XYZ file of C-alpha atoms in Angstrom:
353
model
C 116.854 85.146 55.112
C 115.460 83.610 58.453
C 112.233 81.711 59.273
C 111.543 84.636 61.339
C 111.486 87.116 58.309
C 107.925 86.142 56.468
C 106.351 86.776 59.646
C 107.579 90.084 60.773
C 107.080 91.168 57.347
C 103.402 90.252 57.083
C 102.813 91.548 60.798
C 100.471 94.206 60.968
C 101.818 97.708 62.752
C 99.231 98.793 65.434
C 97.934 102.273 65.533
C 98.210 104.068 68.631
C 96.762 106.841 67.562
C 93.399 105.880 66.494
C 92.912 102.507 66.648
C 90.966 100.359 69.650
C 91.041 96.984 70.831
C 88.225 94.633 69.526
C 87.763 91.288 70.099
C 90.423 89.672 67.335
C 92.572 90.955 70.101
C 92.027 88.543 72.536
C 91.153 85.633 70.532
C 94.662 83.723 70.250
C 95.174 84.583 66.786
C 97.694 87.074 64.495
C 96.245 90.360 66.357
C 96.563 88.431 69.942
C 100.184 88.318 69.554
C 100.128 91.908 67.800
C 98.897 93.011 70.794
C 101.339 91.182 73.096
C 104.395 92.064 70.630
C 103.736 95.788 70.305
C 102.609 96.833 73.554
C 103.217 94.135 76.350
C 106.759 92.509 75.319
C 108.036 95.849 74.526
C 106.909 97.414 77.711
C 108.160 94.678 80.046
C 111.142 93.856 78.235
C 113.345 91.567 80.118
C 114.903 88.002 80.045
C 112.340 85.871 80.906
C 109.780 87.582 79.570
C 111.187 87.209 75.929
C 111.783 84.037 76.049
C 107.766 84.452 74.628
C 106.884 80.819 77.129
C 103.566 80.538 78.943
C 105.368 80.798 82.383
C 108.478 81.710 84.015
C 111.565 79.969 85.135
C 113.136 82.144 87.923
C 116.062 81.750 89.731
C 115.591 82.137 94.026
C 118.368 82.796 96.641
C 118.846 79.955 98.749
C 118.122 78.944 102.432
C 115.572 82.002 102.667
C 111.648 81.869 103.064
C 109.102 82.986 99.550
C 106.498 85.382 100.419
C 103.517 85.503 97.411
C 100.934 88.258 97.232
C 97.859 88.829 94.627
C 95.987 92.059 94.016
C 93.588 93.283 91.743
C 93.350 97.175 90.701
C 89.716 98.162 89.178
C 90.993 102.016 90.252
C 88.429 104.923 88.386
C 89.739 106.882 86.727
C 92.647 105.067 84.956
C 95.057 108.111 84.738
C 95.138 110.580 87.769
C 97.695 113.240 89.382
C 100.944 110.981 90.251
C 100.169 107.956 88.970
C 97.844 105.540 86.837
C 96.399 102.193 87.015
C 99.987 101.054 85.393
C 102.022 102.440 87.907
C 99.463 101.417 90.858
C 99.562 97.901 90.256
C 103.475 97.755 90.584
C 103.663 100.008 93.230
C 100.956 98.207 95.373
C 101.840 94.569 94.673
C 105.546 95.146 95.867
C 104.375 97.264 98.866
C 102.488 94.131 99.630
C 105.660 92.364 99.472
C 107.594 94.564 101.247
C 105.443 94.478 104.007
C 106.827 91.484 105.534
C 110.114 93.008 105.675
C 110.583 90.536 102.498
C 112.743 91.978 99.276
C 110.584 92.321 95.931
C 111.983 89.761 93.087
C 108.870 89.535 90.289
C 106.015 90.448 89.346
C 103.307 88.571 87.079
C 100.421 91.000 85.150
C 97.224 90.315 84.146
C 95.363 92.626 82.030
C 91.701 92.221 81.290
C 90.422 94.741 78.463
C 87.103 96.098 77.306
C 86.848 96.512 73.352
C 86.754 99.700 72.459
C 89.456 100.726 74.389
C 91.955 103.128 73.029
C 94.982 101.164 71.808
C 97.283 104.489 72.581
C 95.650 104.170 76.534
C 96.683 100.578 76.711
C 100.242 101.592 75.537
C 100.900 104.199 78.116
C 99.069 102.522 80.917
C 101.369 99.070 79.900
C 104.646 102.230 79.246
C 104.133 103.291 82.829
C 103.818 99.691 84.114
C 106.922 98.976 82.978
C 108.966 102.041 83.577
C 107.684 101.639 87.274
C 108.788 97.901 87.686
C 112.449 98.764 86.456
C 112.584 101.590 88.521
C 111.523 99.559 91.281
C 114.217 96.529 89.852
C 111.183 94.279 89.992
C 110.915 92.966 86.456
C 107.230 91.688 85.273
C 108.276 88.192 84.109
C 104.769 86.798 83.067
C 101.165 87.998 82.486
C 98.160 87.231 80.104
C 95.504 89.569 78.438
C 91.667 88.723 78.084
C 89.317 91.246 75.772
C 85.742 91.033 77.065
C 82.781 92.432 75.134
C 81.566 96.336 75.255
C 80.148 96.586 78.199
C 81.456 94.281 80.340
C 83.806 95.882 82.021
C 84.945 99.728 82.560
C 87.760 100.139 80.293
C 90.819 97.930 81.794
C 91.307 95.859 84.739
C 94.791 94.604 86.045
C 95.522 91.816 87.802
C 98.537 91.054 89.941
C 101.146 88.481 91.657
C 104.258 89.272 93.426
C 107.015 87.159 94.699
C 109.653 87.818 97.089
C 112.667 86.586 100.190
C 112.477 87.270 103.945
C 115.774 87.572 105.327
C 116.728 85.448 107.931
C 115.665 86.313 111.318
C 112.882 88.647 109.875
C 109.176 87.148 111.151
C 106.693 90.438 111.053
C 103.469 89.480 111.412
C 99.834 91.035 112.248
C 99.569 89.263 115.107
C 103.101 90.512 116.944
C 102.180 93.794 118.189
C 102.428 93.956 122.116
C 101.250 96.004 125.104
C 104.208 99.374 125.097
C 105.285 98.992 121.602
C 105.500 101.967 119.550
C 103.573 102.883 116.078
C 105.329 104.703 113.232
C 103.861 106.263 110.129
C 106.040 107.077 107.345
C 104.523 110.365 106.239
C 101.591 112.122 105.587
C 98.297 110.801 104.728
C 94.964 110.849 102.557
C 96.961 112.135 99.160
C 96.505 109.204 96.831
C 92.282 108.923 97.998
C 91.958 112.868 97.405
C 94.149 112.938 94.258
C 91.306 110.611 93.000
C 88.632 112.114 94.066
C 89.681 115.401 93.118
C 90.332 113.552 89.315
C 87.225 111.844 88.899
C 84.778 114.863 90.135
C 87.074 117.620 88.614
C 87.742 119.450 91.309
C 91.130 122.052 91.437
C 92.501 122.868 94.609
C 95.121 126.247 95.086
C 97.513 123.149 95.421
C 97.404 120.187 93.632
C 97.108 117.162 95.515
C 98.936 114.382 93.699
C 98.736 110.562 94.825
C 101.395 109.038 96.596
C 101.709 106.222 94.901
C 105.523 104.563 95.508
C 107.354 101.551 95.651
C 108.071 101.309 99.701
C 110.488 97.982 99.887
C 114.008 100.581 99.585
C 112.324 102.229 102.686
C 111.441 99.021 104.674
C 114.998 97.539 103.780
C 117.185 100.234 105.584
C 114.630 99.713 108.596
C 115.360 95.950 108.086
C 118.910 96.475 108.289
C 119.159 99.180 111.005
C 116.640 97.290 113.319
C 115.415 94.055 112.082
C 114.477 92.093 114.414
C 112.688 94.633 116.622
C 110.276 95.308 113.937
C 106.831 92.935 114.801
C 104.675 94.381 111.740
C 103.957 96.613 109.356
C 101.011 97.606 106.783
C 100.654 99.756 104.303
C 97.649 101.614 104.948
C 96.116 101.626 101.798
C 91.691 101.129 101.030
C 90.017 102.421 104.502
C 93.147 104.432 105.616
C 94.762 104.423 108.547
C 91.927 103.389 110.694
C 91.549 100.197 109.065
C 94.803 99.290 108.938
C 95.178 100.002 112.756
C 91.633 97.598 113.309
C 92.832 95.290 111.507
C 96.172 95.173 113.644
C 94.566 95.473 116.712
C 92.278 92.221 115.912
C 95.103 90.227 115.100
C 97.026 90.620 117.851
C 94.203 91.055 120.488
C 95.411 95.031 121.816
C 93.989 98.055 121.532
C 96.140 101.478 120.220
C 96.507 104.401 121.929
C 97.333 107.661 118.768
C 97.205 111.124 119.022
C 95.427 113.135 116.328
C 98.003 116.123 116.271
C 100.798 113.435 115.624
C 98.974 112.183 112.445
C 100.826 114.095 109.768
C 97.884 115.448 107.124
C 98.808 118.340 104.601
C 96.870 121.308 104.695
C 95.695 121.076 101.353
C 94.661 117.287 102.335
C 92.655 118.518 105.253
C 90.917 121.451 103.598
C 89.839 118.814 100.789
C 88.611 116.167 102.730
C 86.785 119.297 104.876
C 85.396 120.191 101.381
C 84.153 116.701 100.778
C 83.287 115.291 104.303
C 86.000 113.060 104.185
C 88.100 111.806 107.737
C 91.712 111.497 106.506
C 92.243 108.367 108.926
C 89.892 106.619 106.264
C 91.470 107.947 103.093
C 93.255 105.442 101.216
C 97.372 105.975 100.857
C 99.233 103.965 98.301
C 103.295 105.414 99.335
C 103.161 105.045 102.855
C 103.815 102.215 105.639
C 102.546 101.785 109.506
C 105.397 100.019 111.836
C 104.343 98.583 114.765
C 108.566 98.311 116.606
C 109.732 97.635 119.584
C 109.718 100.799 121.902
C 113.560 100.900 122.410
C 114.281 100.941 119.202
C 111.614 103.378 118.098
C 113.890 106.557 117.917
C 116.670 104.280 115.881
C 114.069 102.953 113.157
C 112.436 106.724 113.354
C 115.842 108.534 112.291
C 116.593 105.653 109.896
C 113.121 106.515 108.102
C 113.598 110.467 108.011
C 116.748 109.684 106.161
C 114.947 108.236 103.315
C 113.124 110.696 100.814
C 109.959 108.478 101.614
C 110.432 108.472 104.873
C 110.999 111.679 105.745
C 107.929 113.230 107.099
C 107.455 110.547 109.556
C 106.076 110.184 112.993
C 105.659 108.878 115.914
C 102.174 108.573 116.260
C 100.980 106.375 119.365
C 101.554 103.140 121.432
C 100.184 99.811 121.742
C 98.498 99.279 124.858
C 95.954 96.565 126.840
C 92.675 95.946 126.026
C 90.500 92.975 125.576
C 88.184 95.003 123.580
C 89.636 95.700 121.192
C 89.656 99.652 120.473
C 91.616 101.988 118.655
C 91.289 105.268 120.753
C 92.529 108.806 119.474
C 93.483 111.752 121.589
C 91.942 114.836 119.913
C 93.530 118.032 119.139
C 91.276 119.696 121.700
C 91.982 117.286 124.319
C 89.179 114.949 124.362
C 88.903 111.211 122.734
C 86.926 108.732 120.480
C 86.822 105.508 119.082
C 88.469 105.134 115.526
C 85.998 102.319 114.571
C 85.970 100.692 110.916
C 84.593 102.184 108.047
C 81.585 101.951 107.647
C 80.111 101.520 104.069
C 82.332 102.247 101.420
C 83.468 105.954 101.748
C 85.948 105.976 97.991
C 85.039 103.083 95.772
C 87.107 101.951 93.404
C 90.181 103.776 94.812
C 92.944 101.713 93.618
């Protein structure tokens, strides 16, 4: 018989049918490591993450530049159509990653729970976490969980850490964009904002709109490798839409852009929502899709290389860089005329991811 064997045979199964977290869970004790054993370690399952140590020794490729993000995801409600708060958090922190044109290695997890919450809710969210990191081949290698008292907080909160390598000769940055350049979006937008709102005030469409929530770095590394170095930034456009993302861009890099509304791909059943609830899709969060700011002569390349890829393969040309000291982000309307895509103002979807 080993060491090991009193232990496991004293250790208390957890019940994910009925039972909740309480405080004991987060205290450092027997049901701390329950917790970490049963749901956690099993979940994430992976090398470094069972060797059970308070941080992670990783191996990194040589000679190439880190890129580090953090996120936090406080999205309401936990569990919506294509996705949950597990599946988010992976999904957004290696988007985040991706977004320098950088390849995804880790991921650390942070999970700060309310007591009372439903030990069979923590399972699946913690289930989906993991099945989307090894889908993505971006193992969670180190995290920590925290219970707070009823009350102070709204069921579970995750927070995030990725880690990743630029390849050589790869520099995108927010500040790169230039006068003639060409803007790309990968596909449609406004799903994952309606699929929440459509969750959280039970609403049913004729279609169901499901989020879009996806791991993007497969996408951005064929458009790495077809056309690399005439990429100078990209973003995913995720809280405030489109339009932020393109203020943000245009800030940076002291331009304006030029888009045309009818080149903006929006679903129909994403339009007649955000009709129904006074929404503008250009300020509906996405969580699965990317805006490239490329060269203009190699536009049409990096545009055929992103059809090709099932999540790249509604996308568009949608407008140019051009001049302007001031700043703006102009749109061409469908009827002909033009306005000013200015920031959101307010907060139009809290809590959205």
């Amino acid at each position: 018989m080993t060491a090991q064997s009193p232990i496991k045979a004293f250790r208390r199964k957890l019940d994910l049918r009925n039972g909740r977290v309480d405080m004991s869970h987060g205290s450092g004790g027997r049901a701390s490591a329950d917790l970490v054993a049963q749901i956690f370690r099993d979940a994430f399952a992976n090398e470094w993450l069972d060797q059970g140590n308070d941080q992670a020794s990783l191996p990194l490729p040589a000679g190439q530049r880190l890129v580090m993000t953090t996120d936090g995801y406080v999205v309401s409600p936990l569990f919506f159509p294509g996705g949950d708060i597990g599946s988010l958090a992976v999904h957004g922190t290696i988007n985040d990653i991706a977004m320098a044109g950088a390849r995804p290695l880790y991921l650390s997890a942070s999970f700060i729970v309310e007591e009372g919450f439903p030990l069979g809710d923590l399972d699946r969210i913690a289930r989906s976490m993991g099945a989307a990191s090894r889908a993505a081949g971006v193992p969670v290698v180190t995290g920590d969980t925290k219970v707070v008292e009823r009350g102070k907080a709204d069921g579970v909160f995750i927070s995030t850490a990725g880690v990743g390598v630029v390849p050589e000769g790869i520099a995108l940055s927010g500040d790169r964009a230039r006068p003639g350049d060409a803007v790309i979006l990968s596909g449609s937008i406004g799903d994952h904002g309606v699929a929440i709102m459509s969750s959280r005030e039970n609403l049913e469409f004729e279609t169901a709109v499901l989020s879009d929530s996806a791991a993007l770095h497969g996408l951005v590394a064929a458009m790495v490798a077809a056309a690399g170095p005439s990429l100078r930034t990209m973003r995913d456009p995720t809280r405030g839409g489109l339009a932020a993302t393109l203020n943000e861009l245009a800030h940076q890099s002291g331009v304006g852009f030029r888009i045309d509304e009818e080149a903006v791909p929006v679903r129909a059943e994403v339009a007649a929502a955000c009709e129904l609830l006074g929404l503008d899709p250009l300020y509906v969060a996405n969580e699965g899709k990317l805006v490239a700011v490329v060269a203009p002569e190699a536009a049409e390349r990096i545009l055929g290389v992103m059809r090709a890829h099932p999540l790249g393969r509604d996308a568009a040309l949608i407008g140019t860089v051009v001049a302007d000291e001031r700043r703006f982000v102009q749109m061409t309307t469908s009827f002909g005329g033009g306005r000013i895509v200015d920031w959101l103002s307010g907060e139009q979807l809290p809590r959205i991811c």
